[in-house]
Coordinates of C-alpha atoms and ligand atoms in Angstrom, one line a residue:
X1 CA 11.9 -0.1 14.8
X2 CA 14.1 -2.7 16.6
X3 CA 12.9 -5.5 18.7
X4 CA 15.8 -7.0 20.5
X5 CA 16.2 -8.2 24.1
X6 CA 20.0 -8.1 24.4
X7 CA 20.5 -4.5 25.6
X8 CA 24.2 -4.1 24.6
X9 CA 23.5 -5.4 21.2
X10 CA 20.4 -3.3 20.6
X11 CA 22.2 -0.3 21.9
X12 CA 25.0 -0.9 19.4
X13 CA 22.6 -1.4 16.5
X14 CA 20.6 1.7 17.5
X15 CA 23.8 3.8 17.6
X16 CA 24.9 2.6 14.2
X17 CA 21.5 3.2 12.6
X18 CA 21.3 6.6 14.2
X19 CA 24.7 7.4 12.8
X20 CA 23.3 6.6 9.4
X21 CA 20.5 9.1 10.0
X22 CA 17.7 6.6 10.7
X23 CA 15.6 7.4 13.7
X24 CA 15.2 4.2 15.8
X25 CA 12.7 3.1 18.4
X26 CA 13.5 0.0 20.4
X27 CA 11.4 -2.6 22.2
X28 CA 13.1 -5.2 24.5
X29 CA 10.6 -8.0 24.4
X30 CA 8.0 -9.5 22.1
X31 CA 4.9 -8.1 23.7
X32 CA 6.2 -4.5 23.7
X33 CA 7.6 -5.0 20.2
X34 CA 4.2 -6.2 18.9
X35 CA 2.4 -3.2 20.5
X36 CA 4.9 -0.7 19.2
X37 CA 4.8 -2.4 15.7
X38 CA 1.0 -2.1 15.6
X39 CA 0.9 1.5 16.9
X40 CA 2.7 3.3 14.1
X41 CA 3.6 3.0 10.4
X42 CA 7.3 2.0 10.6
X43 CA 9.5 1.9 7.5
X44 CA 11.0 -1.3 8.6
X45 CA 11.1 -3.6 11.7
X46 CA 14.2 -5.4 12.7
X47 CA 13.0 -8.4 14.7
X48 CA 15.1 -10.7 16.8
X49 CA 14.0 -14.3 16.7
X50 CA 14.8 -15.3 20.3
X51 CA 12.8 -13.0 22.6
X52 CA 11.4 -13.3 26.0
X53 CA 7.6 -13.5 26.1
X54 CA 6.4 -13.7 22.5
X55 CA 9.2 -15.0 20.3
X56 CA 10.1 -13.4 17.0
X57 CA 8.0 -15.9 15.0
X58 CA 4.9 -15.1 17.0
X59 CA 5.4 -11.4 16.8
X60 CA 6.0 -11.6 13.0
X61 CA 2.8 -13.7 12.5
X62 CA 0.7 -11.3 14.6
X63 CA 2.1 -8.2 12.9
X64 CA 1.4 -9.8 9.5
X65 CA -2.3 -10.1 10.4
X66 CA -2.6 -6.3 10.2
X67 CA 0.6 -4.8 8.8
X68 CA 2.6 -4.9 5.6
X69 CA 5.6 -3.3 7.3
X70 CA 8.8 -4.8 6.0
X71 CA 10.3 -7.2 8.6
X72 CA 14.0 -8.1 8.7
X73 CA 14.4 -11.1 11.0
X74 CA 17.6 -11.4 13.1
X75 CA 18.4 -15.0 13.8
X76 CA 20.9 -16.1 16.4
X77 CA 21.7 -19.4 14.9
X78 CA 22.6 -19.9 11.3
X79 CA 20.2 -22.8 11.0
X80 CA 18.2 -23.4 7.9
X81 CA 15.2 -24.3 9.9
X82 CA 15.1 -21.0 11.8
X83 CA 15.5 -19.0 8.6
X84 CA 12.7 -21.0 6.8
X85 CA 10.4 -20.5 9.8
X86 CA 11.2 -16.8 9.8
X87 CA 10.4 -16.4 6.1
X88 CA 7.3 -18.6 6.3
X89 CA 5.8 -16.4 9.0
X90 CA 6.0 -13.4 6.7
X91 CA 9.4 -11.9 7.2
X92 CA 10.9 -10.2 4.1
X93 CA 14.5 -11.1 4.8
X94 CA 16.7 -12.5 7.5
X95 CA 20.2 -11.9 8.8
X96 CA 22.1 -14.4 10.9
X97 CA 24.0 -13.2 14.0
X98 CA 26.8 -12.3 14.2
X99 CA 26.7 -10.0 11.2
X100 CA 28.7 -7.1 10.0
X101 CA 26.9 -3.8 10.5
X102 CA 27.6 -3.0 6.9
X103 CA 25.6 -6.0 5.9
X104 CA 22.7 -5.0 8.1
X105 CA 22.7 -1.5 6.5
X106 CA 22.8 -2.9 3.0
X107 CA 19.9 -5.3 3.7
X108 CA 17.9 -2.4 5.2
X109 CA 18.6 -0.2 2.1
X110 CA 17.6 -3.1 -0.2
X111 CA 14.3 -3.6 1.6
X112 CA 13.5 0.1 1.7
X113 CA 14.3 0.3 -2.0
X114 CA 12.0 -2.6 -2.9
X115 CA 9.3 -1.0 -0.8
X116 CA 9.7 2.3 -2.6
X117 CA 9.5 0.5 -6.0
X118 CA 6.4 -1.3 -4.9
X119 CA 4.8 2.0 -3.9
X120 CA 5.6 3.6 -7.2
X121 CA 4.3 0.6 -9.1
X122 CA 1.0 0.7 -7.1
X123 CA 0.6 4.5 -7.5
X124 CA 0.7 4.3 -11.3
X125 CA -2.3 2.0 -11.4
X126 CA -5.8 2.3 -10.1
X127 CA -8.2 -0.7 -9.8
X128 CA -11.8 -0.9 -8.9
X129 CA -13.4 -4.3 -9.4
X130 CA -12.2 -5.4 -12.8
X131 CA -11.7 -1.8 -14.0
X132 CA -8.1 -0.8 -14.3
X133 CA -6.4 2.5 -15.2
X134 CA -2.8 3.1 -16.0
X135 CA -2.3 6.7 -14.8
X136 CA 0.9 7.2 -16.9
X137 CA -0.5 6.1 -20.2
X138 CA -4.2 7.0 -19.4
X139 CA -5.2 3.5 -20.7
X140 CA -8.3 1.9 -19.3
X141 CA -9.2 -1.8 -19.2
X142 CA -12.3 -3.6 -18.2
X143 CA -11.6 -7.3 -17.4
X144 CA -8.3 -6.9 -19.4
X145 CA -10.1 -5.5 -22.5
X146 CA -9.1 -2.0 -23.5
X147 CA -11.7 0.7 -23.3
X148 CA -11.4 3.9 -25.4
X149 CA -12.5 7.1 -23.5
X150 CA -12.4 10.7 -24.4
X151 CA -10.5 13.1 -22.1
X152 CA -13.6 14.1 -20.2
X153 CA -14.9 10.5 -19.8
X154 CA -11.5 9.5 -18.5
X155 CA -11.4 12.3 -16.0
X156 CA -14.9 11.4 -14.9
X157 CA -14.0 7.8 -14.5
X158 CA -10.9 8.8 -12.4
X159 CA -13.1 10.9 -10.2
X160 CA -15.1 7.8 -9.4
X161 CA -12.2 5.5 -9.1
X162 CA -10.3 7.8 -6.8
X163 CA -13.4 7.9 -4.5
X164 CA -14.8 4.4 -4.4
X165 CA -17.9 3.9 -2.2
X166 CA -18.2 7.7 -1.8
X167 CA -21.4 9.3 -3.0
X168 CA -20.5 12.1 -5.4
X169 CA -23.0 14.9 -6.0
X170 CA -23.4 16.4 -9.5
X171 CA -21.9 19.6 -8.2
X172 CA -18.8 17.8 -6.8
X173 CA -18.3 15.9 -10.0
X174 CA -18.7 19.1 -12.0
X175 CA -16.1 20.8 -9.8
X176 CA -13.7 17.8 -9.9
X177 CA -13.9 17.1 -13.6
X178 CA -14.9 20.4 -15.3
X179 CA -13.3 22.7 -12.7
X180 CA -13.4 26.5 -13.0
X181 CA -14.7 26.4 -16.6
X182 CA -17.9 24.9 -15.3
X183 CA -20.3 27.6 -16.4
X184 CA -22.2 24.5 -17.4
X185 CA -25.3 23.0 -16.1
X186 CA -25.1 20.0 -13.7
X187 CA -27.1 18.1 -16.4
X188 CA -23.9 17.8 -18.3
X189 CA -22.7 15.4 -15.6
X190 CA -25.7 13.1 -16.2
X191 CA -24.9 13.2 -19.9
X192 CA -21.3 12.2 -19.4
X193 CA -22.1 9.5 -16.8
X194 CA -24.3 8.0 -19.6
X195 CA -21.5 8.2 -22.1
X196 CA -19.2 6.6 -19.6
X197 CA -21.6 3.8 -18.7
X198 CA -22.2 3.1 -22.4
X199 CA -18.4 2.4 -22.8
X200 CA -17.6 0.6 -19.5
X201 CA -20.7 -1.3 -18.6
X202 CA -21.6 -4.7 -19.9
X203 CA -25.3 -4.4 -19.0
X204 CA -27.6 -1.7 -17.8
X205 CA -28.7 -3.8 -14.9
X206 CA -25.2 -3.9 -13.4
X207 CA -23.5 -0.6 -13.9
X208 CA -20.2 0.3 -12.2
X209 CA -21.7 3.7 -11.5
X210 CA -24.9 3.6 -9.5
X211 CA -27.4 6.4 -9.4
X212 CA -28.8 7.6 -6.1
X213 CA -31.8 9.6 -7.1
X214 CA -31.7 13.2 -5.9
X215 CA -28.2 12.7 -4.4
X216 CA -25.7 11.8 -7.1
X217 CA -23.6 8.9 -8.2
X218 CA -21.4 6.3 -6.5
X219 CA -18.9 3.7 -7.7
X220 CA -19.0 0.7 -5.3
X221 CA -15.8 -1.2 -4.8
Ligands
CA301 CA1 17.5 -12.4 21.6

């Protein structure tokens, strides 16, 4: 998404990006840009610093209150002060005008690549409170201390960590963890929750997994 008030310039950038197979939406002032930026999940926002209405810094600050969308700030002047202000308000990178379109494209690719790496990094780890799971190695830590779990205990823990704050009935847990081979009684869930608690909890009083009598279990974030 591009927020840029100079029509010729924004048209030029839009055409170049479209040519590179990006789909681009454009806002021509700070207020519209902010609204558009909030309304959807953009891959990246190119934000001009000098805008009528809200300026780029204000738009950036307001976006950052709610969104993690990568922001590339376009500054008209090559002034250190402007660049610092841009980065301080939460922009991921900046580019001073005039710039070569190749440089803009390279910056965009770099930001999107970083974003992709961050996502991958996040998706391989699960955290609830001080419980942490590495989904690749199936290792589990509590407060940095490794915890040894059997396959079933690990699967059960994952069922809870994938659904924090959601009340899980015994039937749902049986379905999720034991699957189709579940010609077993739902009591087995209670047994395994007990095994799991013995391994992850410090004290009985403060279990990660809480019992809701007659309903099921819940792991609160
Ligand atoms: Ca401008």
